[in-house]
mmCIF file of C-alpha atoms in Angstrom:
data_model
loop_
_atom_site.group_PDB
_atom_site.id
_atom_site.type_symbol
_atom_site.label_atom_id
_atom_site.label_comp_id
_atom_site.label_asym_id
_atom_site.label_seq_id
_atom_site.Cartn_x
_atom_site.Cartn_y
_atom_site.Cartn_z
ATOM 1 C CA MET G 167 -20.757 15.354 39.524
ATOM 2 C CA ASN G 168 -21.386 11.688 38.786
ATOM 3 C CA ARG G 169 -19.674 8.791 40.339
ATOM 4 C CA PRO G 170 -16.810 8.184 37.737
ATOM 5 C CA ASP G 171 -15.852 11.919 38.020
ATOM 6 C CA VAL G 172 -15.567 11.625 41.912
ATOM 7 C CA VAL G 173 -13.510 8.497 41.705
ATOM 8 C CA ARG G 174 -11.211 10.130 39.104
ATOM 9 C CA LEU G 175 -10.846 13.202 41.267
ATOM 10 C CA ILE G 176 -10.032 11.242 44.342
ATOM 11 C CA THR G 177 -7.365 9.079 42.366
ATOM 12 C CA LEU G 178 -5.814 12.372 41.080
ATOM 13 C CA VAL G 179 -5.515 13.684 44.668
ATOM 14 C CA PHE G 180 -3.986 10.559 45.991
ATOM 15 C CA ALA G 181 -1.462 10.510 43.002
ATOM 16 C CA GLY G 182 -0.599 14.045 43.692
ATOM 17 C CA LEU G 183 0.044 13.340 47.351
ATOM 18 C CA ALA G 184 1.989 10.204 46.608
ATOM 19 C CA ALA G 185 4.212 12.287 44.264
ATOM 20 C CA LEU G 186 4.732 14.936 47.004
ATOM 21 C CA PHE G 187 5.589 12.423 49.615
ATOM 22 C CA SER G 188 8.028 10.711 47.214
ATOM 23 C CA PHE G 189 9.760 14.040 46.626
ATOM 24 C CA VAL G 190 9.994 14.885 50.329
ATOM 25 C CA ALA G 191 11.372 11.387 50.979
ATOM 26 C CA MET G 192 14.128 11.802 48.433
ATOM 27 C CA GLN G 193 15.089 15.240 49.752
ATOM 28 C CA VAL G 194 15.318 13.848 53.364
ATOM 29 C CA ALA G 195 17.443 10.902 52.060
ATOM 30 C CA PHE G 196 19.846 13.184 50.246
ATOM 31 C CA ASP G 197 20.091 15.409 53.321
ATOM 32 C CA ALA G 198 20.692 12.298 55.480
ATOM 33 C CA ARG G 199 23.472 11.006 53.168
ATOM 34 C CA GLU G 200 25.135 14.329 53.147
ATOM 35 C CA GLN G 201 25.080 14.775 56.978
ATOM 36 C CA ALA G 202 26.201 11.157 57.443
ATOM 37 C CA THR G 203 29.140 11.618 54.979
ATOM 38 C CA TYR G 204 30.063 14.859 56.747
ATOM 39 C CA ALA G 205 29.981 13.065 60.095
ATOM 40 C CA ALA G 206 32.260 10.270 58.835
ATOM 41 C CA ASP G 207 34.858 12.868 57.727
ATOM 42 C CA GLN G 208 35.137 14.297 61.280
ATOM 43 C CA PRO G 209 38.424 13.367 63.121
ATOM 44 C CA ASP G 210 36.711 11.977 66.226
ATOM 45 C CA GLY G 211 35.507 8.658 64.869
ATOM 46 C CA ASP G 212 35.083 6.441 61.893
ATOM 47 C CA ASP G 213 31.470 5.455 61.066
ATOM 48 C CA SER G 214 32.064 5.041 57.293
ATOM 49 C CA TYR G 215 31.020 1.429 57.303
ATOM 50 C CA ASP G 216 27.615 2.359 58.860
ATOM 51 C CA ILE G 217 27.238 5.154 56.374
ATOM 52 C CA TRP G 218 27.992 3.022 53.406
ATOM 53 C CA GLN G 219 25.467 0.527 54.684
ATOM 54 C CA LEU G 220 22.865 3.365 55.002
ATOM 55 C CA GLN G 221 23.686 4.461 51.454
ATOM 56 C CA ASP G 222 23.322 1.012 50.006
ATOM 57 C CA ALA G 223 20.004 0.547 51.771
ATOM 58 C CA MET G 224 18.726 3.803 50.245
ATOM 59 C CA VAL G 225 20.030 2.778 46.853
ATOM 60 C CA ARG G 226 18.237 -0.571 47.127
ATOM 61 C CA ALA G 227 15.099 1.184 48.153
ATOM 62 C CA GLY G 228 15.169 3.458 45.248
ATOM 63 C CA LEU G 229 15.351 6.651 47.167
ATOM 64 C CA ILE G 230 18.704 7.759 45.710
ATOM 65 C CA GLU G 231 20.792 6.833 42.686
ATOM 66 C CA ASP G 232 23.985 4.783 43.325
ATOM 67 C CA PRO G 233 26.770 7.435 43.289
ATOM 68 C CA ASN G 234 29.340 4.804 42.181
ATOM 69 C CA VAL G 235 27.622 4.035 39.025
ATOM 70 C CA ILE G 236 29.242 5.894 36.132
ATOM 71 C CA PRO G 237 26.874 6.150 33.184
ATOM 72 C CA ASP G 238 28.285 5.180 29.790
ATOM 73 C CA ASP G 239 26.723 7.346 27.002
ATOM 74 C CA PHE G 240 27.928 4.850 24.189
ATOM 75 C CA GLU G 241 25.441 5.147 21.317
ATOM 76 C CA GLU G 242 23.236 7.537 23.270
ATOM 77 C CA LEU G 243 22.610 10.706 21.170
ATOM 78 C CA GLY G 244 21.937 12.913 24.268
ATOM 79 C CA GLY G 245 25.484 12.626 25.523
ATOM 80 C CA PRO G 246 28.943 14.011 24.392
ATOM 81 C CA TRP G 247 29.633 10.792 22.509
ATOM 82 C CA ALA G 248 27.164 11.941 19.854
ATOM 83 C CA ARG G 249 29.012 15.103 19.100
ATOM 84 C CA CYS G 250 31.440 13.070 16.950
ATOM 85 C CA LEU G 251 28.817 10.632 15.455
ATOM 86 C CA THR G 252 30.294 9.112 12.307
ATOM 87 C CA ARG G 253 28.277 8.151 9.220
ATOM 88 C CA ALA G 254 29.169 4.343 9.937
ATOM 89 C CA GLU G 255 27.911 4.756 13.471
ATOM 90 C CA ALA G 256 24.664 6.334 12.314
ATOM 91 C CA GLU G 257 24.129 3.655 9.807
ATOM 92 C CA ARG G 258 24.762 1.028 12.393
ATOM 93 C CA MET G 259 22.065 2.701 14.614
ATOM 94 C CA SER G 260 19.702 3.125 11.672
ATOM 95 C CA LEU G 261 19.652 6.880 11.969
ATOM 96 C CA GLY G 262 18.874 9.315 9.074
ATOM 97 C CA GLU G 263 21.400 11.508 7.362
ATOM 98 C CA GLU G 264 19.985 14.496 9.059
ATOM 99 C CA GLN G 265 21.180 13.201 12.554
ATOM 100 C CA VAL G 266 24.863 13.032 11.594
ATOM 101 C CA PRO G 267 26.820 16.114 12.817
ATOM 102 C CA ALA G 268 29.785 17.772 11.181
ATOM 103 C CA PRO G 269 32.646 15.341 11.298
ATOM 104 C CA CYS G 270 35.251 15.583 14.047
ATOM 105 C CA PRO G 271 39.004 15.285 13.290
ATOM 106 C CA SER G 272 40.434 11.975 14.040
ATOM 107 C CA ILE G 273 43.364 11.060 16.373
ATOM 108 C CA ARG G 274 45.254 7.833 16.526
ATOM 109 C CA VAL G 275 45.074 6.026 19.904
ATOM 110 C CA GLU G 276 46.839 2.675 20.333
ATOM 111 C CA ALA G 277 46.287 0.175 23.196
ATOM 112 C CA SER G 278 49.319 -1.466 24.754
ATOM 113 C CA GLU G 279 49.723 -5.279 24.711
ATOM 114 C CA CYS G 280 48.900 -6.756 28.120
ATOM 115 C CA ASP G 281 50.052 -10.365 28.066
ATOM 116 C CA LEU G 282 50.733 -12.052 31.421
ATOM 117 C CA PRO G 283 53.612 -14.461 31.568
ATOM 118 C CA THR G 284 52.578 -18.122 31.720
ATOM 119 C CA PRO G 285 53.853 -19.901 34.856
ATOM 120 C CA PRO G 286 56.087 -22.846 34.030
ATOM 121 C CA ASP G 287 54.714 -26.432 34.377
ATOM 122 C CA GLY G 288 54.859 -27.794 37.919
ATOM 123 C CA THR G 289 54.379 -24.335 39.531
ATOM 124 C CA PRO G 290 52.760 -24.991 43.018
ATOM 125 C CA GLU G 291 49.102 -23.655 43.200
ATOM 126 C CA ASP G 292 50.047 -21.464 46.126
ATOM 127 C CA ALA G 293 52.925 -19.791 44.310
ATOM 128 C CA GLU G 294 52.595 -16.098 43.873
ATOM 129 C CA MET G 295 51.113 -15.319 40.502
ATOM 130 C CA PRO G 296 51.954 -12.243 38.409
ATOM 131 C CA GLU G 297 49.754 -9.320 38.816
ATOM 132 C CA ALA G 298 47.381 -8.145 35.933
ATOM 133 C CA CYS G 299 49.229 -5.601 33.882
ATOM 134 C CA GLU G 300 47.789 -2.085 33.301
ATOM 135 C CA ILE G 301 46.444 -1.427 29.670
ATOM 136 C CA ARG G 302 47.868 1.814 28.640
ATOM 137 C CA TYR G 303 46.945 4.000 25.643
ATOM 138 C CA ARG G 304 49.458 5.771 23.299
ATOM 139 C CA PHE G 305 48.678 9.022 21.677
ATOM 140 C CA ASP G 306 50.419 12.441 21.084
ATOM 141 C CA GLY G 307 53.623 10.444 21.131
ATOM 142 C CA ARG G 308 53.266 9.345 24.825
ATOM 143 C CA ASP G 309 51.917 6.464 26.835
ATOM 144 C CA HIS G 310 48.893 7.242 29.100
ATOM 145 C CA SER G 311 47.259 5.424 31.875
ATOM 146 C CA ILE G 312 43.668 5.931 32.746
ATOM 147 C CA SER G 313 41.864 6.623 36.005
ATOM 148 C CA GLU G 314 38.366 6.772 37.431
ATOM 149 C CA GLY G 315 35.271 7.241 35.395
ATOM 150 C CA PHE G 316 33.554 10.572 34.670
ATOM 151 C CA ARG G 317 29.821 11.496 34.028
ATOM 152 C CA PRO G 318 29.006 12.465 30.475
ATOM 153 C CA GLU G 319 27.767 15.902 31.788
ATOM 154 C CA ASP G 320 31.180 16.588 33.077
ATOM 155 C CA ILE G 321 32.725 15.774 29.839
ATOM 156 C CA GLU G 322 30.112 18.033 28.026
ATOM 157 C CA SER G 323 30.851 20.917 30.375
ATOM 158 C CA GLU G 324 34.698 20.672 30.255
ATOM 159 C CA GLY G 325 35.508 19.574 26.706
ATOM 160 C CA VAL G 326 36.793 22.041 24.148
ATOM 161 C CA GLU G 327 38.295 19.757 21.531
ATOM 162 C CA TRP G 328 36.517 16.647 20.292
ATOM 163 C CA PHE G 329 38.068 13.785 18.340
ATOM 164 C CA VAL G 330 37.142 10.526 16.788
ATOM 165 C CA THR G 331 39.750 7.859 17.490
ATOM 166 C CA GLU G 332 41.321 5.314 15.198
ATOM 167 C CA GLY G 333 43.943 2.527 15.981
ATOM 168 C CA THR G 334 42.013 0.646 18.683
ATOM 169 C CA SER G 335 38.387 -0.791 19.094
ATOM 170 C CA GLU G 336 38.745 -0.102 22.869
ATOM 171 C CA VAL G 337 38.407 3.673 22.671
ATOM 172 C CA ASP G 338 36.263 5.622 20.148
ATOM 173 C CA ARG G 339 36.410 9.209 21.322
ATOM 174 C CA LEU G 340 39.036 11.575 22.788
ATOM 175 C CA VAL G 341 38.092 14.949 24.325
ATOM 176 C CA ARG G 342 40.440 17.696 25.612
ATOM 177 C CA ALA G 343 39.529 20.224 28.294
ATOM 178 C CA ALA G 344 40.621 23.919 28.341
ATOM 179 C CA ASP G 345 43.240 23.150 31.012
ATOM 180 C CA GLY G 346 44.790 20.379 28.971
ATOM 181 C CA THR G 347 43.060 17.411 30.710
ATOM 182 C CA THR G 348 42.332 14.669 28.315
ATOM 183 C CA TYR G 349 39.430 12.176 28.573
ATOM 184 C CA LEU G 350 38.936 8.943 26.566
ATOM 185 C CA HIS G 351 35.633 7.086 25.944
ATOM 186 C CA ALA G 352 36.408 3.461 26.614
ATOM 187 C CA VAL G 353 33.830 1.398 24.761
ATOM 188 C CA GLY G 354 31.387 -0.359 27.220
ATOM 189 C CA ARG G 355 33.066 1.425 30.188
ATOM 190 C CA GLY G 356 32.393 5.050 29.809
ATOM 191 C CA TRP G 357 34.497 8.294 30.141
ATOM 192 C CA VAL G 358 37.904 8.103 31.825
ATOM 193 C CA GLN G 359 40.754 10.537 32.260
ATOM 194 C CA ALA G 360 44.067 9.877 30.682
ATOM 195 C CA PHE G 361 47.413 10.709 32.470
ATOM 196 C CA ALA G 362 50.669 10.826 30.604
ATOM 197 C CA GLY G 363 53.635 8.950 31.877
#
């Protein structure tokens, strides 16, 4: 065995060990987070601040993914958004004809107006200002508010009816689950759940 082969072999061994140690470190980090979260939920004390600090440190170190980041699969063909890829979207993304799936039915979704009242001239700076109004979406003849985000894989597993939306540029997909739960894809934000009322 000549010298270059020995160096290559040693490099491969060290790379394998590094990958193994990284895997073990990530497993330990996940276990630590689960145990810390469980401890914070116990009624004998509240260490949630310390736990979130630990979690943030692990996220910054790259040991775990940030659990608060909701991925947005807008224009990603691997996610549920692509189930209803339209011809216009495919052209905008410079995709071929063979990548356009069968068209989904369309549904009208309208966004509510959200104009804040303008305070009159001479209003003191410390005066109470109006709160930001909540944008609501109207479809199926009812207004809907939206809640927290959902991961694309959750939408993929729960969705049974898929629609392309029209009527607003803020939402481009609507998905219904078997239990009647409705999800919207808010452009640039990701998947959110819609609640009637």
